[in-house]
PDB file of C-alpha atoms in Angstrom:
ATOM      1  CA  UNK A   1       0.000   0.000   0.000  1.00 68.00           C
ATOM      2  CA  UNK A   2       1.376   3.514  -1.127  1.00 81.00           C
ATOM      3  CA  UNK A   3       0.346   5.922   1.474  1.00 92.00           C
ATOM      4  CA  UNK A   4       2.267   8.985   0.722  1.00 96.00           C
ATOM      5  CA  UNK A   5       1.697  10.202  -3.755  1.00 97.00           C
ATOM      6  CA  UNK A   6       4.343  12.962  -5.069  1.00 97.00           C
ATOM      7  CA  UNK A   7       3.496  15.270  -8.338  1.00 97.00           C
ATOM      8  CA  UNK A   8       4.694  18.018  -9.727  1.00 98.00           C
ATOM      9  CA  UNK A   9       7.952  16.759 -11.371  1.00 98.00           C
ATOM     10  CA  UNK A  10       8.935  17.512 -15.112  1.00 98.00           C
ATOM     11  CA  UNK A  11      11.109  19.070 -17.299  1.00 98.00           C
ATOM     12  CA  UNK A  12      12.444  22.803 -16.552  1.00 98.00           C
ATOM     13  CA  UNK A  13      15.372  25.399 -17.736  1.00 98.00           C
ATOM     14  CA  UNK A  14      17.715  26.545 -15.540  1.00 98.00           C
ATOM     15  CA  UNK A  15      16.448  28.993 -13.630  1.00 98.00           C
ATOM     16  CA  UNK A  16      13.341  28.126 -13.826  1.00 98.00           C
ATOM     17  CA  UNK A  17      10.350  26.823 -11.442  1.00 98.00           C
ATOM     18  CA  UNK A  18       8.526  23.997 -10.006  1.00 98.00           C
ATOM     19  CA  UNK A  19       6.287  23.659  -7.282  1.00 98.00           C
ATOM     20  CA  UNK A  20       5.725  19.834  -5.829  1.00 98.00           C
ATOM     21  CA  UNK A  21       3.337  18.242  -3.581  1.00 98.00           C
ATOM     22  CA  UNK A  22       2.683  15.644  -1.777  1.00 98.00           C
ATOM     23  CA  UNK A  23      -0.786  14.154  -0.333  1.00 97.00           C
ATOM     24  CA  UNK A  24      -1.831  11.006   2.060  1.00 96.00           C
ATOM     25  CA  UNK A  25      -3.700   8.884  -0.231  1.00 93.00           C
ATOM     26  CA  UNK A  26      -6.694   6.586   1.300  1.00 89.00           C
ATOM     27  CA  UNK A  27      -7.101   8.258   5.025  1.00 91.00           C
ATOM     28  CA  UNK A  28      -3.355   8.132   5.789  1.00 93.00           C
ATOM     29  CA  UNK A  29      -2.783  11.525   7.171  1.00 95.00           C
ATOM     30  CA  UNK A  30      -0.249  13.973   7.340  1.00 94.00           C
ATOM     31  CA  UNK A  31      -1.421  16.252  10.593  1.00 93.00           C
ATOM     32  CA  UNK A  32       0.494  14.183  13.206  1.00 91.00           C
ATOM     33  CA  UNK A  33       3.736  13.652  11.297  1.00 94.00           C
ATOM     34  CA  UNK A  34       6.751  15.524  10.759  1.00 96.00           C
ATOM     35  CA  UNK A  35       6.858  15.709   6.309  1.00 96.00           C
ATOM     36  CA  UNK A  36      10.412  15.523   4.612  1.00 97.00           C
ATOM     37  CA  UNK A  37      11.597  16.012   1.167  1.00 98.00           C
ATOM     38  CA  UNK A  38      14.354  14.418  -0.310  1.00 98.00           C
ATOM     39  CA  UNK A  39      15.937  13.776  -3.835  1.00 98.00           C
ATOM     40  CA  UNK A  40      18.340  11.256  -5.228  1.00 98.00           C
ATOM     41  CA  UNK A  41      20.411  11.528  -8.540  1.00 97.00           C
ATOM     42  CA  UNK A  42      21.329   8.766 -10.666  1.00 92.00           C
ATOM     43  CA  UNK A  43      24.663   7.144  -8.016  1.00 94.00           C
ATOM     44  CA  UNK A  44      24.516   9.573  -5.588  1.00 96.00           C
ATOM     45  CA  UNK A  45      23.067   8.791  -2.206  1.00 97.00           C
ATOM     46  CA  UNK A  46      19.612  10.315  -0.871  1.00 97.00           C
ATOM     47  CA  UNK A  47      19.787  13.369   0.332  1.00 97.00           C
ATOM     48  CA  UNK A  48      17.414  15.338   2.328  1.00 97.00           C
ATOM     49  CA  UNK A  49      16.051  18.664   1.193  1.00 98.00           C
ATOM     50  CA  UNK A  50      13.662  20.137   3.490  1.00 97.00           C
ATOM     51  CA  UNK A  51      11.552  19.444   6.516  1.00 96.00           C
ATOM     52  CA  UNK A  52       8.591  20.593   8.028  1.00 96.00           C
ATOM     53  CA  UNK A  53       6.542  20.246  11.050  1.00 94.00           C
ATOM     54  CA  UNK A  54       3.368  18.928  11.802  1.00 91.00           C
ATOM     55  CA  UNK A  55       1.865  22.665  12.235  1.00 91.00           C
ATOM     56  CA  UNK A  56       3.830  23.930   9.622  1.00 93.00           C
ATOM     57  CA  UNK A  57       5.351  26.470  12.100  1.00 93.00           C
ATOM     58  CA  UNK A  58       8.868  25.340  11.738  1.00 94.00           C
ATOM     59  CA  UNK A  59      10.875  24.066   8.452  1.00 95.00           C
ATOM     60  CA  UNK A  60      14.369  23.000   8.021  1.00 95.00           C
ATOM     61  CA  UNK A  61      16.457  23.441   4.940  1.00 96.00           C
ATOM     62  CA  UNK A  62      19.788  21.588   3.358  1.00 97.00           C
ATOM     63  CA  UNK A  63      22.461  24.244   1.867  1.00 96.00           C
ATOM     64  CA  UNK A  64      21.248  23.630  -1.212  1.00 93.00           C
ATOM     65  CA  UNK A  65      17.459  24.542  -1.178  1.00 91.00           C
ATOM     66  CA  UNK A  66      18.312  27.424   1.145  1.00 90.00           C
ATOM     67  CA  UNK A  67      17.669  30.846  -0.178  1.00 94.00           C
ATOM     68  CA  UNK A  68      15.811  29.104  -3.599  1.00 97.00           C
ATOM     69  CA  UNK A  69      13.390  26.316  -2.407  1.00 98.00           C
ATOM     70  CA  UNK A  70      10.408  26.960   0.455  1.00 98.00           C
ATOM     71  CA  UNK A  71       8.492  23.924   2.153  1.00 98.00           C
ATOM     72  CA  UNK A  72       4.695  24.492   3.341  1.00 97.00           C
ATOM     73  CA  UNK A  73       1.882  22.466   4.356  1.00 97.00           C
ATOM     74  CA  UNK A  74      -2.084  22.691   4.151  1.00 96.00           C
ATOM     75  CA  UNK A  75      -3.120  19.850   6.762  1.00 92.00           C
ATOM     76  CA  UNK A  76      -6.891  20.631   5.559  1.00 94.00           C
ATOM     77  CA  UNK A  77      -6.232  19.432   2.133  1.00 96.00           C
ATOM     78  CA  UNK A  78      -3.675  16.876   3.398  1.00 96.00           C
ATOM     79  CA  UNK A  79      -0.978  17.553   1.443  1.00 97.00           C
ATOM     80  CA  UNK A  80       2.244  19.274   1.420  1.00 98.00           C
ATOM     81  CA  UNK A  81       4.358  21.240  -0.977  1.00 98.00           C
ATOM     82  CA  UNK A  82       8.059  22.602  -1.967  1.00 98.00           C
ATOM     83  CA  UNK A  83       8.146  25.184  -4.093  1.00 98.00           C
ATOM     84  CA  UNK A  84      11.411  25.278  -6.409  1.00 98.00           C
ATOM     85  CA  UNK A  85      13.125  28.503  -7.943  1.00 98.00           C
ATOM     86  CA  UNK A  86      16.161  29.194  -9.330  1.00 98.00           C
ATOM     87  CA  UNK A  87      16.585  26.088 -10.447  1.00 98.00           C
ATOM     88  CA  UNK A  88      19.758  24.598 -11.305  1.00 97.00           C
ATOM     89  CA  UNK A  89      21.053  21.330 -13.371  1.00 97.00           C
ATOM     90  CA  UNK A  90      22.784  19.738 -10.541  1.00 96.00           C
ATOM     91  CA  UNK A  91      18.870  20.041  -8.772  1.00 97.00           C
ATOM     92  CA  UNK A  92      17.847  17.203 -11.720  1.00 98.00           C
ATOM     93  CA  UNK A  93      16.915  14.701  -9.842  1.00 98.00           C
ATOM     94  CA  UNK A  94      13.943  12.238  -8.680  1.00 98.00           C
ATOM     95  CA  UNK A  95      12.445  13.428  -5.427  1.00 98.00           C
ATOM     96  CA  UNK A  96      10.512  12.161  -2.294  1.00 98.00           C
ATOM     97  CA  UNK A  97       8.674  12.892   0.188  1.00 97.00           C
ATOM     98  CA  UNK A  98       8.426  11.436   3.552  1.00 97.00           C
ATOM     99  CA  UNK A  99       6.543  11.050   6.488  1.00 96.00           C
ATOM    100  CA  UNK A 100       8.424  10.161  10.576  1.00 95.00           C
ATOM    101  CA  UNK A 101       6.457  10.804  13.997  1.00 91.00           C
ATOM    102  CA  UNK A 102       9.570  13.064  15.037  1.00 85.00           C
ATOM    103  CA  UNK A 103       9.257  15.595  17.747  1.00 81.00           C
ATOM    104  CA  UNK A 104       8.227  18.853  16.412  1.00 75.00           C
ATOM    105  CA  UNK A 105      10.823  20.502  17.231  1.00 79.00           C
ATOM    106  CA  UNK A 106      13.378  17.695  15.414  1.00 81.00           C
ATOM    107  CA  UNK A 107      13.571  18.613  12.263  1.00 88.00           C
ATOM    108  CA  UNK A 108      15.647  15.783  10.768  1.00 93.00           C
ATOM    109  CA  UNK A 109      17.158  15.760   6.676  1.00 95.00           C
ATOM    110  CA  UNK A 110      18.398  11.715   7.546  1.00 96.00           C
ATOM    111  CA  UNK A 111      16.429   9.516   5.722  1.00 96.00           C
ATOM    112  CA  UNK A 112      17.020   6.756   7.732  1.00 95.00           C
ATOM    113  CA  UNK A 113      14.871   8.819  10.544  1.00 94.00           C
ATOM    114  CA  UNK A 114      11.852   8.801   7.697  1.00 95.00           C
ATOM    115  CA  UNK A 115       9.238   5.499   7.824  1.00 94.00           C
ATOM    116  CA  UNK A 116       6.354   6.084   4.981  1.00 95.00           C
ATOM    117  CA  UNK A 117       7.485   6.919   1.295  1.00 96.00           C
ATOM    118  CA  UNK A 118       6.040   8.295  -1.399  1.00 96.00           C
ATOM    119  CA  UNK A 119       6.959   6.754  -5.344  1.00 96.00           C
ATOM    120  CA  UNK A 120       9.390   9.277  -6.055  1.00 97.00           C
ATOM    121  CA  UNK A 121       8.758  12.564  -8.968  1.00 98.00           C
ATOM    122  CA  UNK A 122      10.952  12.786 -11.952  1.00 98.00           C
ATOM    123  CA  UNK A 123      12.776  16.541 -11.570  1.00 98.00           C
ATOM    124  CA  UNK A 124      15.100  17.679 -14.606  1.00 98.00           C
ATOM    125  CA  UNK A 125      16.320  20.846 -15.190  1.00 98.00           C
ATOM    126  CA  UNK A 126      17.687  21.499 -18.778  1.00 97.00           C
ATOM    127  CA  UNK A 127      18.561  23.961 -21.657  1.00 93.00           C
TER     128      UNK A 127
END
């Protein structure tokens, strides 16, 4: 059972934007658990992104979404998003999001903390 459904991925030039989400599909929900994002290019390890908390009132950002890429949530639809901008080629990869009952105010990018999974969204920035 998939409990946790990414969209938003495609193509995009550099410098351009994306905005992802992520929902609970078939009651799983999202208002309890700390949400992560997290991307992984073709041999590299995962890598966490960004991280938010159950209220939304705290997020967490790697280096390299800092300054370009925002997390938010909307617990009444269920889902949550990351908006992208500036993006880059080295950001071309496929990314996921996550769900781990962390405290709130643990806002962790390891994604060995992480226990539910989305599929994963294709990202690719290009000329």
């Amino acid at each position: 059972q998939l409990q946790l459904v990414e969209s938003g991925g495609g193509l995009v030039q550099p410098g351009g934007s994306l905005r992802l989400s992520c929902a609970g599909s078939s009651g799983f929900t999202l208002d309890s658990l700390t949400i992560g994002w997290f991307r992984q290019a073709p041999g590299k390890e995962r890598e966490g992104v960004s991280t938010i908390s159950r209220t939304g009132a705290t997020t967490n950002y790697a280096d390299v979404g800092k300054g370009r890429f925002t997390i938010s949530r909307d617990n009444a639809k269920n889902t949550v998003y990351l908006q992208m901008n500036s993006l880059k080629p080295e950001d071309t990869a496929v990314y996921y999001c996550a769900a781990a009952n962390l405290p709130f105010w643990r806002l962790s990018l390891s994604p060995t903390q992480y226990d539910y999974w989305g599929q994963g969204t294709q990202v690719t920035v290009s000329s």
